[in-house]
XYZ file of C-alpha atoms in Angstrom:
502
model
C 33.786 -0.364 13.397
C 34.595 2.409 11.285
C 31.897 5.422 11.097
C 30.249 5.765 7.923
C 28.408 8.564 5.723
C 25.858 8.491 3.432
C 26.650 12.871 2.636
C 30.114 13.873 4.190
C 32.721 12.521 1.995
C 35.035 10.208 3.596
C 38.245 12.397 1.704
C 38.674 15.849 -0.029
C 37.714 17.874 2.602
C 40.439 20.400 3.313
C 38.706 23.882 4.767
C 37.793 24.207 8.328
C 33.863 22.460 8.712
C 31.791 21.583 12.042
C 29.445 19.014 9.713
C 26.899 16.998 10.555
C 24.645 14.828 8.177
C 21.117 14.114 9.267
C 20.171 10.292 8.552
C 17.669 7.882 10.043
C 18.420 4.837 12.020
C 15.076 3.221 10.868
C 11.914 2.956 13.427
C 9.012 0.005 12.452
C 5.774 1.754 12.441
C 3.184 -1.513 12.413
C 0.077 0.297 10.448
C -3.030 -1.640 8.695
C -5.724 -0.902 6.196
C -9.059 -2.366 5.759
C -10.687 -2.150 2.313
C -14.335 -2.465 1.494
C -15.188 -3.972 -2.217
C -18.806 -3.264 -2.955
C -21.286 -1.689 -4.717
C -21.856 2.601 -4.891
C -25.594 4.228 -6.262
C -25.412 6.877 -8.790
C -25.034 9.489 -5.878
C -21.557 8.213 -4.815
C -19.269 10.364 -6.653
C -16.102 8.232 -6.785
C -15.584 6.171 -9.836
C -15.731 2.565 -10.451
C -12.770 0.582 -9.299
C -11.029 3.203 -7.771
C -9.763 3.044 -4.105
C -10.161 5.739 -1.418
C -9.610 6.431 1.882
C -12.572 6.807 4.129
C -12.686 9.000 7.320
C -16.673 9.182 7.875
C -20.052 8.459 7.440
C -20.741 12.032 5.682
C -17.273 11.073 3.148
C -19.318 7.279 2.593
C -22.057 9.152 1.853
C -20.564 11.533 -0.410
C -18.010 8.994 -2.495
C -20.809 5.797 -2.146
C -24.199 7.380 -2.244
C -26.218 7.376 0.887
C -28.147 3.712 2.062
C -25.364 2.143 -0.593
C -24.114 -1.099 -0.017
C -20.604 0.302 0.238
C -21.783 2.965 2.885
C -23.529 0.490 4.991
C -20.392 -1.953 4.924
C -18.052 1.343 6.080
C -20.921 2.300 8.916
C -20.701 -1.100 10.517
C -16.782 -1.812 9.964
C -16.178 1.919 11.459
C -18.766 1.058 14.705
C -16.408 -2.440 15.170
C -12.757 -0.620 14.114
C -13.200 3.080 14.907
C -9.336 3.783 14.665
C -9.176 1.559 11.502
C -8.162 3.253 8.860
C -10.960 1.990 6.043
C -10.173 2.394 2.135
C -13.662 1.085 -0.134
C -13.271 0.458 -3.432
C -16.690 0.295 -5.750
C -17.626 -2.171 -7.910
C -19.991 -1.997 -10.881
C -23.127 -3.886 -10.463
C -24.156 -6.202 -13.490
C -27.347 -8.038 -13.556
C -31.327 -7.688 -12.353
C -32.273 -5.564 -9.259
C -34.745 -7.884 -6.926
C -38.006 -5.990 -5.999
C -40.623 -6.929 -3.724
C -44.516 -6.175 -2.882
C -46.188 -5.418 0.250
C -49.694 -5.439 -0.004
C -51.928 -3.793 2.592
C -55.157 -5.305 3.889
C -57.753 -3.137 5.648
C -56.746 -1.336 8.154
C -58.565 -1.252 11.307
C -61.028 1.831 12.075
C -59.919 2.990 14.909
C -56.124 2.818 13.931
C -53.319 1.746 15.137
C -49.342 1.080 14.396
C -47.672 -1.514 11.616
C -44.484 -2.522 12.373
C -41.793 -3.958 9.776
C -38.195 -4.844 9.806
C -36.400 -4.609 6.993
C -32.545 -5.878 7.193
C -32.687 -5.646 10.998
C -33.870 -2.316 11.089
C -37.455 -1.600 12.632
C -40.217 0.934 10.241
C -42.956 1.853 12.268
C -46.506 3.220 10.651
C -48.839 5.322 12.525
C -52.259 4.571 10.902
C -54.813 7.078 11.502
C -58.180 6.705 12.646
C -59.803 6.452 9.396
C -57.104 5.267 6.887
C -57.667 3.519 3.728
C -55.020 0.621 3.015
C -53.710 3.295 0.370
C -53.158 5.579 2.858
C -51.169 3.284 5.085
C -48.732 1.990 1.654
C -48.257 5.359 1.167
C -47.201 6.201 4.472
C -45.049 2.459 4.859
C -43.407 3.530 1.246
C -42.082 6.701 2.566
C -41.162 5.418 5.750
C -38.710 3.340 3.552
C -37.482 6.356 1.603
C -36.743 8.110 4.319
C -35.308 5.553 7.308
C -32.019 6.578 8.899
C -31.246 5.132 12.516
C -30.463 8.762 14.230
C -28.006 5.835 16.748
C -26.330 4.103 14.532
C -26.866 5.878 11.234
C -27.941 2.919 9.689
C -29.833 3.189 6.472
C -31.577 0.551 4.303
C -30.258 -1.203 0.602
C -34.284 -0.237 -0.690
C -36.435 1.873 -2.066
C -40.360 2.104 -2.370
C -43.010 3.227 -4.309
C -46.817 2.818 -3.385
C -49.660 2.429 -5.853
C -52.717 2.288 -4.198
C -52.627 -0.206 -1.293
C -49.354 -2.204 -2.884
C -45.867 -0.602 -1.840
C -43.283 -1.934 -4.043
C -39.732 -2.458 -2.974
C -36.783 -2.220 -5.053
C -32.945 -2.939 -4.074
C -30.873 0.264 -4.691
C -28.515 -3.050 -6.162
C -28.309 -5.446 -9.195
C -27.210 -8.764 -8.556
C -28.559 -11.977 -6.838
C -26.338 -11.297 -3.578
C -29.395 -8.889 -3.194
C -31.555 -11.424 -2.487
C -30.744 -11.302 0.995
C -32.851 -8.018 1.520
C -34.589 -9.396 4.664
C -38.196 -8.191 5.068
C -40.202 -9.399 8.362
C -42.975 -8.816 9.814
C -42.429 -9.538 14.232
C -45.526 -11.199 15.335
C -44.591 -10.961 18.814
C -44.855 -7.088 18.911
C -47.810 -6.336 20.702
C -50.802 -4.241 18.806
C -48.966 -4.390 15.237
C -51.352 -4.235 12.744
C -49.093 -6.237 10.054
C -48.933 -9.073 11.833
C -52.716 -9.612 11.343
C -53.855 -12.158 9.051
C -54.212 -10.156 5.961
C -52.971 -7.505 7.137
C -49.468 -7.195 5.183
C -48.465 -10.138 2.399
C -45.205 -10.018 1.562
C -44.384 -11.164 -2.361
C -41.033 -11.668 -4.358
C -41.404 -9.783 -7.313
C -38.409 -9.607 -10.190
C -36.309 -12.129 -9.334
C -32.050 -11.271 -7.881
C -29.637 -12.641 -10.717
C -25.976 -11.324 -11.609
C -22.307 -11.374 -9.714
C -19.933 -8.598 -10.704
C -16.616 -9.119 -11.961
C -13.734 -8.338 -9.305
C -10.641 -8.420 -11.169
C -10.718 -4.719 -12.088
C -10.962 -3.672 -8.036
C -8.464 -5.940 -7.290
C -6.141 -5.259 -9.904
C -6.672 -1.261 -9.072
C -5.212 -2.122 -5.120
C -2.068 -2.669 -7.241
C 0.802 -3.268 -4.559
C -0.981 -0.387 -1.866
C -1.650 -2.042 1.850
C -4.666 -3.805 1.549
C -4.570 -5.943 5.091
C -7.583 -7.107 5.040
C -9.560 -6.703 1.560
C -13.374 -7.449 2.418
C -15.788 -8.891 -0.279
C -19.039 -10.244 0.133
C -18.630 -12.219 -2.729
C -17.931 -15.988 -2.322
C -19.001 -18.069 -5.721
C -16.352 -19.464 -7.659
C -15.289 -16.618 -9.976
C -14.759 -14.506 -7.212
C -13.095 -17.162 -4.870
C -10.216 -17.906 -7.742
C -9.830 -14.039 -8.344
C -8.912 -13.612 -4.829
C -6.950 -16.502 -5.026
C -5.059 -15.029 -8.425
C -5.127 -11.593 -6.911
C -3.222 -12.989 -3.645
C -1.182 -15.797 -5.074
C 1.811 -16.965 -3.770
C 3.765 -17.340 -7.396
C 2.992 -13.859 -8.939
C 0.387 -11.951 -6.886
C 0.682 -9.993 -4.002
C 2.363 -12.824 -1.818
C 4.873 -13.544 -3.967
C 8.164 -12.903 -3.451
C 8.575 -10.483 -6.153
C 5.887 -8.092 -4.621
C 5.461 -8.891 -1.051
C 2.374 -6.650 -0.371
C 0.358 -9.117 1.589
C -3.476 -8.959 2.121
C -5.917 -11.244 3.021
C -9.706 -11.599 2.098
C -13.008 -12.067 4.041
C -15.657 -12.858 2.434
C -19.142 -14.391 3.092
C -21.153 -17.323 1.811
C -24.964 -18.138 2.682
C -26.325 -21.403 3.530
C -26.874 -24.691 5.735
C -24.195 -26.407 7.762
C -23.744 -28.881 4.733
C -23.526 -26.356 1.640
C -21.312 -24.212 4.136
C -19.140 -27.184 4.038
C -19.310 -28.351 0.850
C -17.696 -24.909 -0.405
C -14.822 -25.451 2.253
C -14.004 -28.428 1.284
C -13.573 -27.146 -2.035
C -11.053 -24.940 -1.656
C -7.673 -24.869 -0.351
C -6.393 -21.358 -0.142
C -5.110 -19.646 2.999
C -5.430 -16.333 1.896
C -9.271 -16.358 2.577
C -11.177 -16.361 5.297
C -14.979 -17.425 4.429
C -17.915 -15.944 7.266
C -21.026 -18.372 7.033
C -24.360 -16.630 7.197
C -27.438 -18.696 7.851
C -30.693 -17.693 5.491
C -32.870 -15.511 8.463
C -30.229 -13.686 9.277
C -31.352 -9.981 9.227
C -28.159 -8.317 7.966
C -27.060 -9.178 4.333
C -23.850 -10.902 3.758
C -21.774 -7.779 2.891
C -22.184 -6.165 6.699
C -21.475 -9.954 7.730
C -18.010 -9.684 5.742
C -17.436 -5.796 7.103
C -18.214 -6.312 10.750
C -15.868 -9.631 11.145
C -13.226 -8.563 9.019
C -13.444 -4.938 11.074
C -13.801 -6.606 14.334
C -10.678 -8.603 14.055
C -8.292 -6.950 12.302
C -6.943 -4.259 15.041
C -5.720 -7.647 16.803
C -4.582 -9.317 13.507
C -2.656 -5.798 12.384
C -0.699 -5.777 15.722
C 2.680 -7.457 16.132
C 4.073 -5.362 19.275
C 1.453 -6.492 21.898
C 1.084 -10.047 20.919
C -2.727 -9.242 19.838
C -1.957 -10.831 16.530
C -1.593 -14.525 17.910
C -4.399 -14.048 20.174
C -7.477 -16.376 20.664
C -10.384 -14.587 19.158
C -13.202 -16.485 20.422
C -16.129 -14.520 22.164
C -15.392 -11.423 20.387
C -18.856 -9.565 19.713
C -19.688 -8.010 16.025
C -21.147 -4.856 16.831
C -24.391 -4.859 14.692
C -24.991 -8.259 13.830
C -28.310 -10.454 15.431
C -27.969 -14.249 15.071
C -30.897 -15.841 12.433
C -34.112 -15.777 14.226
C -34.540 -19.662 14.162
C -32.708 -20.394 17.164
C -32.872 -24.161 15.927
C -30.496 -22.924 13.173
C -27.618 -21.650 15.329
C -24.544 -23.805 15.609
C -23.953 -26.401 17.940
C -20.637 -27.597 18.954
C -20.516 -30.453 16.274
C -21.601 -28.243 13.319
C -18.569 -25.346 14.272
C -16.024 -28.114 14.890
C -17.462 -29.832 11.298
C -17.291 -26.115 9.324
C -14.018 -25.027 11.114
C -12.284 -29.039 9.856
C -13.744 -27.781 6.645
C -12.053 -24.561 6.569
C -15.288 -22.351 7.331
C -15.112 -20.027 10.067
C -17.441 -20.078 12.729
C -19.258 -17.798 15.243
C -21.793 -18.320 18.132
C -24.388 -16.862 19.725
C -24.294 -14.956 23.498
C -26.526 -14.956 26.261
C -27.530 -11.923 25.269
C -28.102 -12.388 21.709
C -25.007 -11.194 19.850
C -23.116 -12.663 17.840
C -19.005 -13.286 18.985
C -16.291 -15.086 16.907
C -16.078 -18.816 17.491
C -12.887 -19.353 15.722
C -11.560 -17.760 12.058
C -9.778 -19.698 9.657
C -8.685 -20.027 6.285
C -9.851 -22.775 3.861
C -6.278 -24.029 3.612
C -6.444 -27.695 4.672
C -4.176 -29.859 2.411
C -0.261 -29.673 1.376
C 1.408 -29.737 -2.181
C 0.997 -33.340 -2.347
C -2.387 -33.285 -1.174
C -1.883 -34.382 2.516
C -3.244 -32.839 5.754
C -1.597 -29.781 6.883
C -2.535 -27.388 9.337
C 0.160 -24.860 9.140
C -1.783 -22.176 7.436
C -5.341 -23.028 8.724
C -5.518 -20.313 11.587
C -6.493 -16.681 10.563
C -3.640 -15.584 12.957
C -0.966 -17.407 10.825
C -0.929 -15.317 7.769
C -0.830 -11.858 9.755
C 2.421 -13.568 11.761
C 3.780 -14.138 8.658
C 2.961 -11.273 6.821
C 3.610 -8.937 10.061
C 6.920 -10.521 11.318
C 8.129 -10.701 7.490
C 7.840 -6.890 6.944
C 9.268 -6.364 10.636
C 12.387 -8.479 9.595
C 12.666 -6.712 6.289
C 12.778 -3.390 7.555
C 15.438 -4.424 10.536
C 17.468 -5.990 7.242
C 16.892 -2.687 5.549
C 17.953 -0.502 8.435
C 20.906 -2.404 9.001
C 22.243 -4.006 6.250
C 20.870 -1.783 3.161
C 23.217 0.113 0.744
C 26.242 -2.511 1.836
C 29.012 -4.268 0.124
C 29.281 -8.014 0.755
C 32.400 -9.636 1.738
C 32.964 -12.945 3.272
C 34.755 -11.302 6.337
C 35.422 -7.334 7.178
C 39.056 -7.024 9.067
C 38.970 -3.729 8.717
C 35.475 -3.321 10.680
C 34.365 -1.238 7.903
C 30.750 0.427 8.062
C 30.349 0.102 4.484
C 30.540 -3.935 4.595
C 28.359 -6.476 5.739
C 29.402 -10.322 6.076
C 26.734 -13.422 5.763
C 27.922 -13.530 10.091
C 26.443 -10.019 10.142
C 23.257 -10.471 8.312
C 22.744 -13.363 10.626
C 23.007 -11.072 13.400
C 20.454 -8.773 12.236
C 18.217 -12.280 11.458
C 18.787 -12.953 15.125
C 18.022 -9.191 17.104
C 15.048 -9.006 14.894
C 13.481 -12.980 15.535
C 14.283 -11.849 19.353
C 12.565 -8.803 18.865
C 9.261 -10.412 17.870
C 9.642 -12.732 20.509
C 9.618 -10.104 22.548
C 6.472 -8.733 20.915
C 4.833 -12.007 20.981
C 4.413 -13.146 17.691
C 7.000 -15.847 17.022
C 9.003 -18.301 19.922
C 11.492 -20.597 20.682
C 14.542 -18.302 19.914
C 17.525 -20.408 20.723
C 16.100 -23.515 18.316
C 15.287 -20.282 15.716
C 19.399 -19.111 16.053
C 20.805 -23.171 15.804
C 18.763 -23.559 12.757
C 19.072 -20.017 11.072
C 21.213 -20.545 7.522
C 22.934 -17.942 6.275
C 25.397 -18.370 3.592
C 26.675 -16.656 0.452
C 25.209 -17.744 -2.806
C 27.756 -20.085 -4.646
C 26.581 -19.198 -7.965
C 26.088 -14.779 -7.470
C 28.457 -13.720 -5.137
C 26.313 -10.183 -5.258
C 23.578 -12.312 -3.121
C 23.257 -14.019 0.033
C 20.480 -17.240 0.842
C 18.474 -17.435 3.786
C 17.132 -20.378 5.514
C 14.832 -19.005 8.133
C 12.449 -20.991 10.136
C 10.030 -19.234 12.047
C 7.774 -20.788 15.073
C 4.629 -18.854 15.806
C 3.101 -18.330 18.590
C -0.374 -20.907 19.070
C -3.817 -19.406 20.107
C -4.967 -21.291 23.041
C -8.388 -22.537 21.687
C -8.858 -25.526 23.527
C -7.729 -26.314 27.271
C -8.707 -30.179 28.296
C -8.786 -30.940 31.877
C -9.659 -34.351 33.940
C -11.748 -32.727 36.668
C -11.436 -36.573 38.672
C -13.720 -36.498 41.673
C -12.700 -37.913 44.977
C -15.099 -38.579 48.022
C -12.538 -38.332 50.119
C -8.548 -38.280 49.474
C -6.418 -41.000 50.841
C -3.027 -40.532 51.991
C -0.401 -42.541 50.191
């Protein structure tokens, strides 16, 4: 083959020159970005619907508002991802901000201690010898104000104010997804004062209503990476804005803008409302988390701690992480619904995962690990089962060996002329046999990296011919076979007594 230059040209040159141009032979660098949709306080400076990069809890703090939803969704995804690089994007709230009251009985003379959990995260009370129930709201209502978990710099979605023995609770958010606030009082804590009859009642006040609009945030990602875009919102509206946002005809998987994504979200309810949604979808661009009412954490750190536990293996196409078998991975900062009767059997995850829910489980410890992640893709165009795009791991193959293939192409093949054969071995011409070649290296190479297989059926079927209409363009058939996660392993454990010789 001839030796080409992009600088140095080929004729003209006359006076003595040592020359060398400087060019790049083109490296893949495999890089992913999580980004948080949800909601800011008036002390977050960034503006509505405007991504940014986040780097810490101090920079959430600053561009969210402290104890925002958005902070608390970059604290947990940051304690499951902390390489990940995290992006969060606010979005204006709309609607009514729940409150709650907590009205104190009479404390006991001699003292003692009231314990509360709000959202998972314990509030103790010293009550003095002496203390009216006054005194003890007002000391619960500024424990509230000013919680922060010096381990995990957790902080809570509330605020309080006390008026003589009644502490009111407000959300820090509008809209009915902040009905999940859970407050509990543990009866099993020994000497707690709130668990007495009496002692603390616990009333809904203004009632959660309102879901945002999330076409703005989406449209602002534009064509940026956006991996993994994280939502706690799963009712319709925001379900078919994802779906426009990531469509296949004109949104970011479409072949016009190939920019990828995928979206977690989370939905709350029973095994059979979990499943009803499923079934009502059919999109394999989203990933839907089911959260079980008694859960302690709200549905937005649900979304953020899956979506942050996962994606370093979903982002990675040169270790084979990406086609891995998730199952049994723990969500730092998660605890299962206290009802263990609620948790998940076998039959419900296998009924929820058919449906195109995802599912987790519960360990012996009492964390709570991936079962298995999936989209809610279940049918084909014509409305018959198809399974090709039900595993989570499927769209980051795609989407990962895709832009590894494009970049080989662009490396090898970019700023070419097109000829049907090159006699001359000329740098500056490609043929449809040499595309295929670079088809070929770069199927092998992800082989190699574990995210597609079987590359000698991949090389007889490749298709590569010149376009019979523009001879400027050349067609493609390419058909790719991913590697499976091994999710289920059946054996026949047969018992003998005693083998017999045949």
């Amino acid at each position: 083959m001839s030796i080409g230059f992009n600088f140095i040209p080929g004729s003209g040159l006359v006076a003595p020159l040592f020359a060398f141009e400087v060019n790049s032979a083109g490296w893949y660098d495999s890089v992913s970005r999580l980004v948080l949709f949800g909601h800011k306080t008036s002390g977050g400076s960034l503006a509505d619907n405007t991504p940014s990069v986040v780097t810490s809890l101090s920079e959430a703090d600053a561009l969210a508002g402290p104890g925002s939803m958005l902070r608390e969704m970059y604290r947990i995804a940051a304690a499951n991802a902390p390489a990940q690089e995290i992006w969060i994007v606010p979005v204006p709230e709309t609607g009514t901000a729940p409150t709650w009251t907590l009205t104190v009985g009479s404390p006991p003379a001699t003292g003692g201690v009231g314990i509360i959990d709000i959202c998972g995260e314990r509030l103790s009370v010293t009550i003095a010898p002496g203390d009216a129930a006054a005194d003890v709201a007002a000391a619960l209502a500024a424990a509230i104000n000013g919680y922060y978990n010096d381990l995990t710099g957790a902080m809570l979605p509330v605020t309080a104010s006390a008026a003589s023995e009644v502490v009111t609770v407000t959300s820090r958010h509008k809209g009915a997804i902040m009905a999940e606030v859970d407050i509990f009082v543990p009866t099993t804590v020994s000497g707690n004062f709130f668990a007495t009859s009496g002692a603390l009642t616990v009333a809904t006040g203004t009632a959660a209503a309102g879901t945002p609009s999330l076409a703005a945030a989406l449209a602002a990602l534009g064509d940026e990476p956006a991996d993994m875009i994280v939502s706690p919102w799963s009712d319709a509206t925001s379900l078919d804005a994802y779906g426009t946002a990531l469509s296949d005809v004109s949104g970011r998987w479409s072949w016009m803008r190939q920019s990828y994504g995928h979206v977690m979200c989370s939905n709350t309810g029973n095994t059979a409302s979990q499943s009803t949604l499923g079934l009502g979808r059919n999109d394999r661009h989203v990933t839907i988390i089911p959260r079980l009412a008694g859960s302690p954490q709200p549905s937005w750190l649900w979304a953020a701690g899956f979506a942050a536990r996962v994606l370093p293996w979903l982002a990675d196409i040169v270790t084979g992480n990406v086609s891995r078998n998730q199952t049994g991975l723990v969500v730092e900062g998660l605890a299962p619904p206290r009802d263990r009767s609620t948790w998940w059997g076998y039959s419900a995850r296998n009924t929820l995962t058919k449906s195109g829910i995802s599912t987790w489980k519960v360990t012996a410890d009492g964390k709570v690990a991936i079962d298995k992640l999936v989209t809610t893709y279940r049918l084909g165009p014509s409305g018959q089962p198809d399974s090709t795009f039900r595993d989570i791991q499927a769209l980051f193959q795609v989407s990962g060996g895709l832009s590894y293939i494009r970049t080989v192409l662009a490396n090898e093949q970019g700023q070419k002329a097109l000829a049907d054969d090159n006699p001359g071995n000329l740098a500056a011409i490609t043929t449809p046999k040499d595309i295929k070649g670079s088809f070929v290296h770069a199927y092998e190479a992800l082989v190699q990296r574990g995210v597609f297989e079987n590359a000698p059926e991949f090389v007889r079927r490749l298709d590569v011919r010149r376009n019979a209409e523009n001879p400027n363009r050349v067609d493609v058939f390419a058909p790719l076979d991913r590697v499976n996660p091994l999710d289920i392993l059946a054996a026949n454990a047969t018992i003998y007594q005693q083998y017999v010789r045949t």
